[in-house]
PDB file of C-alpha atoms in Angstrom:
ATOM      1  CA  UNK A   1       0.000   0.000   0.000  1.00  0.00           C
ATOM      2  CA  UNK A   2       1.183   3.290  -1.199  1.00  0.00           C
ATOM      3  CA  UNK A   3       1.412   6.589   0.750  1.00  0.00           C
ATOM      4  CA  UNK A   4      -1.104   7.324  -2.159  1.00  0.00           C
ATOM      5  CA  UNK A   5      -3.533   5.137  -1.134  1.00  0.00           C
ATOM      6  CA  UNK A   6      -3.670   6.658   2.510  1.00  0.00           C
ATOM      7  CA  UNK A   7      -6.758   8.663   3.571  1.00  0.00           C
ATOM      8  CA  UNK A   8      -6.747  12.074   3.749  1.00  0.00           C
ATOM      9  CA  UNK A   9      -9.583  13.643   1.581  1.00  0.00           C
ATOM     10  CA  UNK A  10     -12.844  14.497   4.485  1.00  0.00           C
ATOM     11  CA  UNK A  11     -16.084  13.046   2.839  1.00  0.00           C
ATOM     12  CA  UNK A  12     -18.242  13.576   5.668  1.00  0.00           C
ATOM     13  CA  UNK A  13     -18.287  15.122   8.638  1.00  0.00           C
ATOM     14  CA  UNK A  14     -20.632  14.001  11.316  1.00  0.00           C
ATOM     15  CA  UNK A  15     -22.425  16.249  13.462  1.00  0.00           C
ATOM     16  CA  UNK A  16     -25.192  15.359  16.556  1.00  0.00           C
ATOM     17  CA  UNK A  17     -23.067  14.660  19.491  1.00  0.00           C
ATOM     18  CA  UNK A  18     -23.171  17.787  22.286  1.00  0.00           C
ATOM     19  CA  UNK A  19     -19.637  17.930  23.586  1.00  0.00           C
ATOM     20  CA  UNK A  20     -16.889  16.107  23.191  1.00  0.00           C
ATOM     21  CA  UNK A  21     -16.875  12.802  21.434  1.00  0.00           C
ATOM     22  CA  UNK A  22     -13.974  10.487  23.232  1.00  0.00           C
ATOM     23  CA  UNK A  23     -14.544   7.658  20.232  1.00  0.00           C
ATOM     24  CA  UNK A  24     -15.834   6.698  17.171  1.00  0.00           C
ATOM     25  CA  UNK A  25     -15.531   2.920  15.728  1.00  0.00           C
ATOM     26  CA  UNK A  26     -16.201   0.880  12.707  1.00  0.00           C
ATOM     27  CA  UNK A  27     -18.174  -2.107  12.818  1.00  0.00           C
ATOM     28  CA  UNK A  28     -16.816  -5.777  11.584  1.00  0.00           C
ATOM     29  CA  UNK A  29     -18.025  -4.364   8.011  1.00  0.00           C
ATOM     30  CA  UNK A  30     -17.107  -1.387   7.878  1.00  0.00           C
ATOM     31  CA  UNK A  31     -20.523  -0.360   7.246  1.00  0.00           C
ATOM     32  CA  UNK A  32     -20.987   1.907  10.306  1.00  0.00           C
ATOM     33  CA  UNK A  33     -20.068   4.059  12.735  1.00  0.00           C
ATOM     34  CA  UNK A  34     -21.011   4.132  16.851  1.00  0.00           C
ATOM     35  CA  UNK A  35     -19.304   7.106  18.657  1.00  0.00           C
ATOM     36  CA  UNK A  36     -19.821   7.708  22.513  1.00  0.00           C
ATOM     37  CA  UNK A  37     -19.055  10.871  24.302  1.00  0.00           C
ATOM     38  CA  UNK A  38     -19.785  13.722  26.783  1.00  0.00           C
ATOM     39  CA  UNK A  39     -23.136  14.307  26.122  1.00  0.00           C
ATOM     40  CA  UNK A  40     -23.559  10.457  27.976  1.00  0.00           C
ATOM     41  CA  UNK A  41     -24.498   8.993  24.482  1.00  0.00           C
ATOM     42  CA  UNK A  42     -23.755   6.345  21.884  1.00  0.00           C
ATOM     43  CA  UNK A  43     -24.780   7.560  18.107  1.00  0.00           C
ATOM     44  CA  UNK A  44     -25.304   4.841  15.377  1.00  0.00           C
ATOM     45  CA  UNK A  45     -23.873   6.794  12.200  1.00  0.00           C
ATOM     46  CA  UNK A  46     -23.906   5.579   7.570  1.00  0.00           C
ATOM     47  CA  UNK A  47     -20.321   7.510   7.896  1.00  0.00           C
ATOM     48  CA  UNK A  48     -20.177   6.676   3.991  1.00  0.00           C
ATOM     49  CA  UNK A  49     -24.107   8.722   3.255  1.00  0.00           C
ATOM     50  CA  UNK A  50     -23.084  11.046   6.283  1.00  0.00           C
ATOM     51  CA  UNK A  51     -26.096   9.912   8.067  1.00  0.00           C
ATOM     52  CA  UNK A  52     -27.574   9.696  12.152  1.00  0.00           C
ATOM     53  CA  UNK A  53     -29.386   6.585  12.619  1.00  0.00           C
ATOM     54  CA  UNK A  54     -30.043   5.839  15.936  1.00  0.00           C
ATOM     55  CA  UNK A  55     -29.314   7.607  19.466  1.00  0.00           C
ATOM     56  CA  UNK A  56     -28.589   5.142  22.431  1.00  0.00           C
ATOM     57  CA  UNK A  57     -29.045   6.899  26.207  1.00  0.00           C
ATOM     58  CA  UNK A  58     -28.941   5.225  29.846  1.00  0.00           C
ATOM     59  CA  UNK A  59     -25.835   6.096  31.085  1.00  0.00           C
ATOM     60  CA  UNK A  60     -25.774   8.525  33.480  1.00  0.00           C
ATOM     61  CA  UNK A  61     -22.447  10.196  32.645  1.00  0.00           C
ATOM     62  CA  UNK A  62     -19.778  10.579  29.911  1.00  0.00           C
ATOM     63  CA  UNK A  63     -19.150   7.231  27.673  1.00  0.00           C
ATOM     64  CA  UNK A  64     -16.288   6.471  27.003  1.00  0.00           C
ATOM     65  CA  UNK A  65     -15.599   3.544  24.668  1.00  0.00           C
ATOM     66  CA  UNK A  66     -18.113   1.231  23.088  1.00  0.00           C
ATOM     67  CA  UNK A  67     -17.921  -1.589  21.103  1.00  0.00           C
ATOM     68  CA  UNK A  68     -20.065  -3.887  18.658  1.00  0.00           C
ATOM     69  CA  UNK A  69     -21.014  -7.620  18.354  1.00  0.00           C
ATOM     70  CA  UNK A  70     -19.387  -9.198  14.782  1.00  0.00           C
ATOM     71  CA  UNK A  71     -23.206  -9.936  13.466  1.00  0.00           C
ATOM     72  CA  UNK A  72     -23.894  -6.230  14.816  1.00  0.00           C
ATOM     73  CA  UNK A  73     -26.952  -7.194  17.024  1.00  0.00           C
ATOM     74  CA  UNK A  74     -25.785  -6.584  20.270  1.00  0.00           C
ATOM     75  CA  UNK A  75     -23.360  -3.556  21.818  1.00  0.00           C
ATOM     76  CA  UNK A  76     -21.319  -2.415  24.815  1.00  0.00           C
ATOM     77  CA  UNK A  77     -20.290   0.603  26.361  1.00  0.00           C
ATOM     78  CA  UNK A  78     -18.973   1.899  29.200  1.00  0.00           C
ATOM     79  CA  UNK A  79     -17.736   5.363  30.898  1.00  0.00           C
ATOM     80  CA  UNK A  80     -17.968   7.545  34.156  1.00  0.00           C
ATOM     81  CA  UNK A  81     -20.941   6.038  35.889  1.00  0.00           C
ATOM     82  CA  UNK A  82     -18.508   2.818  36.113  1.00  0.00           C
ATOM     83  CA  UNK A  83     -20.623   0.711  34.509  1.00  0.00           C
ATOM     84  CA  UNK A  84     -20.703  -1.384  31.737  1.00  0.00           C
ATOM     85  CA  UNK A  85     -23.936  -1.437  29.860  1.00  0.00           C
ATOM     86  CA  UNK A  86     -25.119  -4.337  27.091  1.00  0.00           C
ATOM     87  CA  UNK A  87     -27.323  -2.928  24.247  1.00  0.00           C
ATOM     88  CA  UNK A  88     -29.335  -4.139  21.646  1.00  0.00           C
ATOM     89  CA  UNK A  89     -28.774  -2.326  18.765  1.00  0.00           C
ATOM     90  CA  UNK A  90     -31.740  -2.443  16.835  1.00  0.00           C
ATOM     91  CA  UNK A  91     -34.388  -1.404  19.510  1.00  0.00           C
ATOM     92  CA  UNK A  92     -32.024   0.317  21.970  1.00  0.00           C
ATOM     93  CA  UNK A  93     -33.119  -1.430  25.254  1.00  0.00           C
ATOM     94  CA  UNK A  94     -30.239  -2.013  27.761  1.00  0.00           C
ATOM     95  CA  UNK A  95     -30.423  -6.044  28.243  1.00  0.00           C
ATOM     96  CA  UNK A  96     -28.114  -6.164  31.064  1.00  0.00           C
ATOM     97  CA  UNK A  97     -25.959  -3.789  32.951  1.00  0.00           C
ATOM     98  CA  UNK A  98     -22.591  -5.240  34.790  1.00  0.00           C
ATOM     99  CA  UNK A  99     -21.456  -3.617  38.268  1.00  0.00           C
ATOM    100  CA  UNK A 100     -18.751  -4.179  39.905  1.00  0.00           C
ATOM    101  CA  UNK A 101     -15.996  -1.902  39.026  1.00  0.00           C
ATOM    102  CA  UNK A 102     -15.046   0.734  41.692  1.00  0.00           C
ATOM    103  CA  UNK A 103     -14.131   3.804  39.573  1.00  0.00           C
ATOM    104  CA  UNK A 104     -14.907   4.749  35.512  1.00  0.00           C
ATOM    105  CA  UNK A 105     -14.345   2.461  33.129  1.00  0.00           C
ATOM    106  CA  UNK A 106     -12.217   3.127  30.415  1.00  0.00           C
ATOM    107  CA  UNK A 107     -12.512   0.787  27.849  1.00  0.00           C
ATOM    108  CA  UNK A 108     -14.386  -2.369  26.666  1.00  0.00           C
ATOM    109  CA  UNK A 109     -14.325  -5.598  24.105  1.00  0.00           C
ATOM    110  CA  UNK A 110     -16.417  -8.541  23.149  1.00  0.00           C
ATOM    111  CA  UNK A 111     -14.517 -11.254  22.852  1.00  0.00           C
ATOM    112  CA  UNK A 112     -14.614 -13.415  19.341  1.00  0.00           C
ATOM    113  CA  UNK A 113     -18.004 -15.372  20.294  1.00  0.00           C
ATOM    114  CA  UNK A 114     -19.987 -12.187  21.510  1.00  0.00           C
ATOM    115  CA  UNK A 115     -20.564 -14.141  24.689  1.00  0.00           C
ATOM    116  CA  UNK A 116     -17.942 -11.916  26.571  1.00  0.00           C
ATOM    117  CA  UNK A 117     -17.341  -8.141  27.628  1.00  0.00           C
ATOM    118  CA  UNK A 118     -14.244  -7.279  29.165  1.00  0.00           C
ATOM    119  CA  UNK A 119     -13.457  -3.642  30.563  1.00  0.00           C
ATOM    120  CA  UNK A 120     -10.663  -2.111  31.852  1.00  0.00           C
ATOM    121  CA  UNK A 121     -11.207   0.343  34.945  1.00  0.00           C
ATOM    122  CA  UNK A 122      -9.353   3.071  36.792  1.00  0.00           C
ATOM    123  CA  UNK A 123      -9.578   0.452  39.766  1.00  0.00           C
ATOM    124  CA  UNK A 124      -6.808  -1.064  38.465  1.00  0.00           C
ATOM    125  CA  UNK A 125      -8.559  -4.277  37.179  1.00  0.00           C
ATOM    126  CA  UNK A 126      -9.680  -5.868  33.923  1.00  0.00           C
ATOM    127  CA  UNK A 127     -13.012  -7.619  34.691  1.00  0.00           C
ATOM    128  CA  UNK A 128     -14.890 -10.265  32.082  1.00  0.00           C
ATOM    129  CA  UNK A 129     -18.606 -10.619  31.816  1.00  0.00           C
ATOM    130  CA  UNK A 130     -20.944 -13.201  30.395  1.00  0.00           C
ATOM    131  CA  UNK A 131     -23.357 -11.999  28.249  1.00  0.00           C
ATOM    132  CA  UNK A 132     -25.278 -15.071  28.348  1.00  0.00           C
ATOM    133  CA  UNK A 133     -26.070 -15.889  32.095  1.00  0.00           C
ATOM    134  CA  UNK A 134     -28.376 -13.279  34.104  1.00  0.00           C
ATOM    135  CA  UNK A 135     -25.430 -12.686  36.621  1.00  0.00           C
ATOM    136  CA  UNK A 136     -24.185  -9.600  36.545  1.00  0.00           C
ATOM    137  CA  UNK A 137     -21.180 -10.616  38.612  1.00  0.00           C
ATOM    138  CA  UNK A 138     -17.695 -10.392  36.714  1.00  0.00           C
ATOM    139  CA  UNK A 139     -16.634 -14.461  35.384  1.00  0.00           C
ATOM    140  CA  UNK A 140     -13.486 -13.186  36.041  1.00  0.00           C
ATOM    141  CA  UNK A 141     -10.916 -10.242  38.040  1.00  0.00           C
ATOM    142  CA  UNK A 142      -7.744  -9.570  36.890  1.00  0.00           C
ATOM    143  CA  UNK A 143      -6.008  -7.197  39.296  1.00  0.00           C
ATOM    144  CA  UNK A 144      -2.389  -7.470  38.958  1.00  0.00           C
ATOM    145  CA  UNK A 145      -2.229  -3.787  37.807  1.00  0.00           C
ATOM    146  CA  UNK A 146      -0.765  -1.079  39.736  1.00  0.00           C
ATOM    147  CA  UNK A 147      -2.522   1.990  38.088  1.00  0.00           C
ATOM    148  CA  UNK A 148      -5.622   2.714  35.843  1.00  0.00           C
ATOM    149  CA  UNK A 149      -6.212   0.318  33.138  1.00  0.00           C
ATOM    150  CA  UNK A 150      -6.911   2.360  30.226  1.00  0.00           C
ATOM    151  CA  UNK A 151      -7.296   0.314  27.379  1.00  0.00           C
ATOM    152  CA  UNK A 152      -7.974  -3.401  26.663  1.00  0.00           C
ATOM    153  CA  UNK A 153      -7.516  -5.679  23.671  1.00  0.00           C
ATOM    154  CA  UNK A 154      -8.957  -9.777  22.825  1.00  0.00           C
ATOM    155  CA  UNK A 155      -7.636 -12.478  20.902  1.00  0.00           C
ATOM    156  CA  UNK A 156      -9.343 -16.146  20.910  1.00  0.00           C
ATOM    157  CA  UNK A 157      -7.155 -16.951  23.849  1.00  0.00           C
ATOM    158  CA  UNK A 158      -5.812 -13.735  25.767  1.00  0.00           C
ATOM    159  CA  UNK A 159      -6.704 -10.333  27.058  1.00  0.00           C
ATOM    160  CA  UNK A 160      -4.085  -7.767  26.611  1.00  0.00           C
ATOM    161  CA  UNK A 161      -4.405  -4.449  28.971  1.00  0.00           C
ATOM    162  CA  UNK A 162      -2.509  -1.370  28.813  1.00  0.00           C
ATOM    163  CA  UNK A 163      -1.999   0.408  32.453  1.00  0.00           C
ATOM    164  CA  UNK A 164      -0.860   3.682  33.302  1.00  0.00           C
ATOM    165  CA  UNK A 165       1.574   1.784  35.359  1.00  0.00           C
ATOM    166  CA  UNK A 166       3.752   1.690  32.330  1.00  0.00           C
ATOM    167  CA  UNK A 167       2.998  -2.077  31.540  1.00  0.00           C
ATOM    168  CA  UNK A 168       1.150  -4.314  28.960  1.00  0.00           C
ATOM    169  CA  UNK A 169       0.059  -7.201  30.296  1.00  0.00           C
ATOM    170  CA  UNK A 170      -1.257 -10.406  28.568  1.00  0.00           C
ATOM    171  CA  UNK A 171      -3.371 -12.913  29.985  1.00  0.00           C
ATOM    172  CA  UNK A 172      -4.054 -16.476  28.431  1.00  0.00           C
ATOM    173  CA  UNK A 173      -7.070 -17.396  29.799  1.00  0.00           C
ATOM    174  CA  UNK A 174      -6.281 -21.219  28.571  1.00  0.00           C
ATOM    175  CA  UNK A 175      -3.741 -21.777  31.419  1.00  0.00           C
ATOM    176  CA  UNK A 176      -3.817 -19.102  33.515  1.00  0.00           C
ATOM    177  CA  UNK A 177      -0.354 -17.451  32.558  1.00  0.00           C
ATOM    178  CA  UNK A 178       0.472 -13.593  32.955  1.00  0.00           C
ATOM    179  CA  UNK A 179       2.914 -12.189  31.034  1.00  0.00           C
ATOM    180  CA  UNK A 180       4.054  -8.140  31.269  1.00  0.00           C
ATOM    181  CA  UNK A 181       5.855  -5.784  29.044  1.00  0.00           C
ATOM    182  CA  UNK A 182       7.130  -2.565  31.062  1.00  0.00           C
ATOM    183  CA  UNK A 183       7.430   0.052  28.640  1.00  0.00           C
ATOM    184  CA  UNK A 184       8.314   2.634  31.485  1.00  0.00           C
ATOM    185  CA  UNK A 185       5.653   5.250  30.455  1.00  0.00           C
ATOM    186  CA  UNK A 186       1.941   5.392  31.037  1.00  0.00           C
ATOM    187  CA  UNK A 187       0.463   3.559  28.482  1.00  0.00           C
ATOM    188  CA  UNK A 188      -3.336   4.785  27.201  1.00  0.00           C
ATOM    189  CA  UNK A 189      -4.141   2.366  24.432  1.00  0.00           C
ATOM    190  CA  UNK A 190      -3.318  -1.439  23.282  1.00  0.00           C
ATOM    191  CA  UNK A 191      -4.101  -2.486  19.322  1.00  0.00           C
ATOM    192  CA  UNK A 192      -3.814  -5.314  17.077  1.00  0.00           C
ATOM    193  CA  UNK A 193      -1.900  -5.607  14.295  1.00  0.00           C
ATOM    194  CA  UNK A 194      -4.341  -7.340  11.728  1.00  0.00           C
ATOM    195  CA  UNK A 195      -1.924 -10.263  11.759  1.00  0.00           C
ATOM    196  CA  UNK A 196      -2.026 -10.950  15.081  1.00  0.00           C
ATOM    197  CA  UNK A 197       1.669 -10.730  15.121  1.00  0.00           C
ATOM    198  CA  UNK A 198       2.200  -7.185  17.210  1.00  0.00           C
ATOM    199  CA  UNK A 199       0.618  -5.059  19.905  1.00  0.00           C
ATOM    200  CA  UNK A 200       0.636  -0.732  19.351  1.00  0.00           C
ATOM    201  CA  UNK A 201       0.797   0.488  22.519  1.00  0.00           C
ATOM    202  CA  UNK A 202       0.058   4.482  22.967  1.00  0.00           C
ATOM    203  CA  UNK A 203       2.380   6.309  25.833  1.00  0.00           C
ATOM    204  CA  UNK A 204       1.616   9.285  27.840  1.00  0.00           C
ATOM    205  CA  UNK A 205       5.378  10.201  26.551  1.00  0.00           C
ATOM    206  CA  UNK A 206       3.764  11.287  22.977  1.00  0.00           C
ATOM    207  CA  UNK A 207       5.214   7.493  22.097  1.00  0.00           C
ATOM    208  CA  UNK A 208       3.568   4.720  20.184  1.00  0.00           C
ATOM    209  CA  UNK A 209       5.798   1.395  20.646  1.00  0.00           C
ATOM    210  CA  UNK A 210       4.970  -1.690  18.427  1.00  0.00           C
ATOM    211  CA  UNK A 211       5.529  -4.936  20.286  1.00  0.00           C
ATOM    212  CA  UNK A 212       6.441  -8.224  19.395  1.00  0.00           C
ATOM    213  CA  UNK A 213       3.445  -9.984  20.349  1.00  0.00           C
ATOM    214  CA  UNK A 214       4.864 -13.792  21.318  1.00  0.00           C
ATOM    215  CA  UNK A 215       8.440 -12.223  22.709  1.00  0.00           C
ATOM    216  CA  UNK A 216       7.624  -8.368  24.055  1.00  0.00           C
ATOM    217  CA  UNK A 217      10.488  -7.464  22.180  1.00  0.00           C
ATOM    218  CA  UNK A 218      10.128  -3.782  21.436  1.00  0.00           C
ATOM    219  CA  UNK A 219      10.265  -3.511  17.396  1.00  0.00           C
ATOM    220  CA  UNK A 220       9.721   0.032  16.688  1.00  0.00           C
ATOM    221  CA  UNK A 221       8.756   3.679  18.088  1.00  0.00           C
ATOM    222  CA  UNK A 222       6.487   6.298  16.589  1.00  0.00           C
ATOM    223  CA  UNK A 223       6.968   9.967  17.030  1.00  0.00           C
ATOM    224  CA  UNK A 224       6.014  13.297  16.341  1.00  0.00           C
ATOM    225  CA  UNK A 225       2.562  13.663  17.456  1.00  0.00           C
ATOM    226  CA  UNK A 226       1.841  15.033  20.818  1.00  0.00           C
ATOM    227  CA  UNK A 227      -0.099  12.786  23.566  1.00  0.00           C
ATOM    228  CA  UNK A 228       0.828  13.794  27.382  1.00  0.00           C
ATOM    229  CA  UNK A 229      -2.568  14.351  28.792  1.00  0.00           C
ATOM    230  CA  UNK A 230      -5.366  12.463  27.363  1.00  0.00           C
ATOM    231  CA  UNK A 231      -6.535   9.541  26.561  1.00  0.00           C
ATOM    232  CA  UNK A 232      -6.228   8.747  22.394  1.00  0.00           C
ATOM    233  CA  UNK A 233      -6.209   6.046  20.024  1.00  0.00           C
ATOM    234  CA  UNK A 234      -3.677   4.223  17.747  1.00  0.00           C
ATOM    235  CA  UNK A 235      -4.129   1.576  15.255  1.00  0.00           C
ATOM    236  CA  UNK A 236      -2.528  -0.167  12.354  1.00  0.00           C
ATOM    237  CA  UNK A 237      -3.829  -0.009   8.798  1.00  0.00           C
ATOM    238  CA  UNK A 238      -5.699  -2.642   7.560  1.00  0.00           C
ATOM    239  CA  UNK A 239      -2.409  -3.989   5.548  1.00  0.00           C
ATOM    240  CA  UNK A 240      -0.356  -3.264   7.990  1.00  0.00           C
ATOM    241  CA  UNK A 241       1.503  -1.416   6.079  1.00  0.00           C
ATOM    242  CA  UNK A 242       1.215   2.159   8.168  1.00  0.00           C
ATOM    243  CA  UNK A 243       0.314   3.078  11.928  1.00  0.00           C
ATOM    244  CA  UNK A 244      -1.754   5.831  12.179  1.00  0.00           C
ATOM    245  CA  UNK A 245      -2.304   8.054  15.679  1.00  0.00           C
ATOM    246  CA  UNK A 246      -3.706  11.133  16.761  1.00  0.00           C
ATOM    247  CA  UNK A 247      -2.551  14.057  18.285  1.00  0.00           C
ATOM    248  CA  UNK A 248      -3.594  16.284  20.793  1.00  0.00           C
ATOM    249  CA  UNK A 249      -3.203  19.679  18.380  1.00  0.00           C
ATOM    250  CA  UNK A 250      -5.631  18.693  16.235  1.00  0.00           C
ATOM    251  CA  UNK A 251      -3.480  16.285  13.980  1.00  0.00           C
ATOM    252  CA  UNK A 252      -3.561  12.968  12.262  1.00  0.00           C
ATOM    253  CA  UNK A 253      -0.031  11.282  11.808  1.00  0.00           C
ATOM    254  CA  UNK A 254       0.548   8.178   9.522  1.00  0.00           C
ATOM    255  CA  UNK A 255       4.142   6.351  10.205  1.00  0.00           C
ATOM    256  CA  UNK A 256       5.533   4.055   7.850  1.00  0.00           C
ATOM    257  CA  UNK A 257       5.402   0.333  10.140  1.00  0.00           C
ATOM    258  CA  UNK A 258       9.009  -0.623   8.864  1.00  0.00           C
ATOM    259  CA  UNK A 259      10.982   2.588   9.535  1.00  0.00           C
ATOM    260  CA  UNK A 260       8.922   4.725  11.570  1.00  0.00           C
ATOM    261  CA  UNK A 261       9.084   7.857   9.289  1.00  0.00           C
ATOM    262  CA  UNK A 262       6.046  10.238   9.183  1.00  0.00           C
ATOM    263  CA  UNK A 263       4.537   9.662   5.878  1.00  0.00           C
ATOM    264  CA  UNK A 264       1.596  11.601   6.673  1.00  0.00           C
ATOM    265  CA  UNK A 265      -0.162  14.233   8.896  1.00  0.00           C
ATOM    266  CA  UNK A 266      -2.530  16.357   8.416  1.00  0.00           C
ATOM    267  CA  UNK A 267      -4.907  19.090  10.771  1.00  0.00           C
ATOM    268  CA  UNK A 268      -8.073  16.569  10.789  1.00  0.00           C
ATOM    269  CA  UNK A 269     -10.030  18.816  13.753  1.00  0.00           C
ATOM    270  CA  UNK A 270     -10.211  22.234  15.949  1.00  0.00           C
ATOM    271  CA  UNK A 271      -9.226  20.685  19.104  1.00  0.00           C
ATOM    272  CA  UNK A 272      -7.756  17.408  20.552  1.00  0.00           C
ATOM    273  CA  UNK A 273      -8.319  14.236  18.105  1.00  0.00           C
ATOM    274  CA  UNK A 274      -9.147  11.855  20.486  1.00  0.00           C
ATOM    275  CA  UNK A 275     -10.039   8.475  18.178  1.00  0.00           C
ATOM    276  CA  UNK A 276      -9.062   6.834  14.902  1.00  0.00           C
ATOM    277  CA  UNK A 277     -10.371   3.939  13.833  1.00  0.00           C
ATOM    278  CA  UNK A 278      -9.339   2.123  10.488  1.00  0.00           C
ATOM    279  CA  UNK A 279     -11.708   0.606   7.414  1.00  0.00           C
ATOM    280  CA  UNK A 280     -11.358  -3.354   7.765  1.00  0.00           C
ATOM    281  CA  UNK A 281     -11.046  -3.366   3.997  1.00  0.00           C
ATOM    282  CA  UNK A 282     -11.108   0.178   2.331  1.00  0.00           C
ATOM    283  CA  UNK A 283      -8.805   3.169   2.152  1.00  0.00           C
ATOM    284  CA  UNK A 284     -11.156   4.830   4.767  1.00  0.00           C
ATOM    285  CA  UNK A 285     -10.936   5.911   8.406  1.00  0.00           C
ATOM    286  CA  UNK A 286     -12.994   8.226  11.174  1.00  0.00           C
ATOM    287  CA  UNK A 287     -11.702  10.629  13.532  1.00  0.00           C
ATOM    288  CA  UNK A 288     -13.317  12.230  16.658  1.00  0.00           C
ATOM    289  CA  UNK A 289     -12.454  15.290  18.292  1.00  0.00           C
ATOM    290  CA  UNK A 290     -13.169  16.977  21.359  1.00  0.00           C
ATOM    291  CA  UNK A 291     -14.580  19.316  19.534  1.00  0.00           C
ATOM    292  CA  UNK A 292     -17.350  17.400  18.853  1.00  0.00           C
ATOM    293  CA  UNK A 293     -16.776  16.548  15.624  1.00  0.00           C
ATOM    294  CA  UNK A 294     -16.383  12.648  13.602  1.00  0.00           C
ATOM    295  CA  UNK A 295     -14.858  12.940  10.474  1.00  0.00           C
ATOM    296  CA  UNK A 296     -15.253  10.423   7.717  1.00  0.00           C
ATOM    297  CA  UNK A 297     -11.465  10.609   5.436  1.00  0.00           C
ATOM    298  CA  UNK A 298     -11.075   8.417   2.565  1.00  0.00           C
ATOM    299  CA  UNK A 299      -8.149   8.783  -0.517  1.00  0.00           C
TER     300      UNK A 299
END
């Protein structure tokens, strides 16, 4: 994938949200949007026809991060009110809500089978759900943390949290094993690599560090962008062949994987970007801002 190819032309730019929006995320398809933010709602969004759908409201503060089922039935979200609230999408009704953590909650993931949510809370834990049973006590605690947990990641057989206590930390659920990777800096967000190969791992240091995923060797860094007092996103491309972040002076940055040039930045928003999330096929991506803003960018 060429520089070319990367997005950088706005299409659309969606508007509804009152305040701050702290994320906005494709779907498995790529067919929509759902964004979360101060306004203590989740908006269903066409990003492609530039269109609202559907408005989701029961939490009783900010959200923070939500996240969709792969056959897009069913959603979850989380944020101030430190819960963690299951959805479904298409009549809006909150099927279950999950207590339990003692401060906000940052971030949240199904796992592969939809039967799962895991969050990851300022109490310093990572806490899994089951969708399926009417308990609404976590399956499982992982506390081993010794800050926030700001951001959490799945595979079929791990969960991988990032902690402002400088480490990521994997967990393989199969046997019970822990492994850490001190990266010495607050870290705000974990991401896949579509290959399943590497973990991006966003620093409070204005830092993105790529990870070997089987070895926590540390591959590569990412710099230029500023990031020293919020929380933002990073991903990879969906080649793999860039890593894109965002930057709290309004910027997008694209970094070649390999050799960690900037290939790419632009001034996507007004105020702090605070999300970026990457087409799982096309040359697209959306951006949210604290100044209330998602912005749909394709080539």
């Amino acid at each position: 994938m060429s520089v070319e190819d990367l997005p950088g032309k706005e299409v659309n730019v969606l508007k509804g949200h009152e305040g701050g929006v702290l994320a906005a995320r494709f779907n498995g398809d790529g067919n929509y949007v759902l964004s979360c933010g101060k306004d203590r709602t989740i908006r269903l969004w066409n990003p492609h026809r530039g269109i609202h759908i559907k408005t989701y409201k029961s939490h009783a503060r900010e959200v923070r991060d939500v996240h969709v089922t792969q056959d897009n039935s069913k959603l979850c979200s989380c944020g101030g009110d430190r819960q963690i609230f299951y959805w479904d999408v298409a009549t809006g009704r909150v099927i279950r809500k999950f207590r339990g953590h003692d401060g906000e909650v940052n971030g949240v993931k199904f796992n592969e089978y939809s039967s799962v949510v895991v969050s990851a809370g300022y109490d310093q834990s990572l806490r899994a759900w089951d969708c399926r049973s009417h308990s609404t006590e976590p399956i499982q605690i992982i506390d081993t943390f010794a800050d926030s947990v700001m951001s959490v990641c799945l595979t079929k057989t791990e969960i991988i949290g990032g902690s402002v206590d400088g480490t990521v930390r994997t967990f393989d659920i199969r046997i019970g094993r822990e492994t850490s990777d001190n990266l010495g800096q607050p870290v705000n967000c974990v991401s896949m690599s579509n290959d399943g190969n590497c973990i991006l791992a966003g620093c409070l240091d204005s830092t993105l560090r790529l990870l070997d995923r089987s070895t926590g060797e540390l591959l590569q860094e990412y710099k230029g962008h500023t990031n020293k007092s919020y929380k933002l996103d990073c991903c990879l491309t969906n080649t793999d062949a860039h890593v894109t972040g965002v930057s709290e002076d309004g910027f997008i940055y694209f970094w070649d994987l390999v050799d960690a040039s900037v290939v790419s930045r632009f001034k996507a928003h007004t105020s702090v970007v605070t999300s970026v999330s990457y087409h799982p096929k096309e040359n697209c991506m959306v951006t949210s801002s604290v100044d209330g803003t998602i912005r749909v960018w394709k080539t």
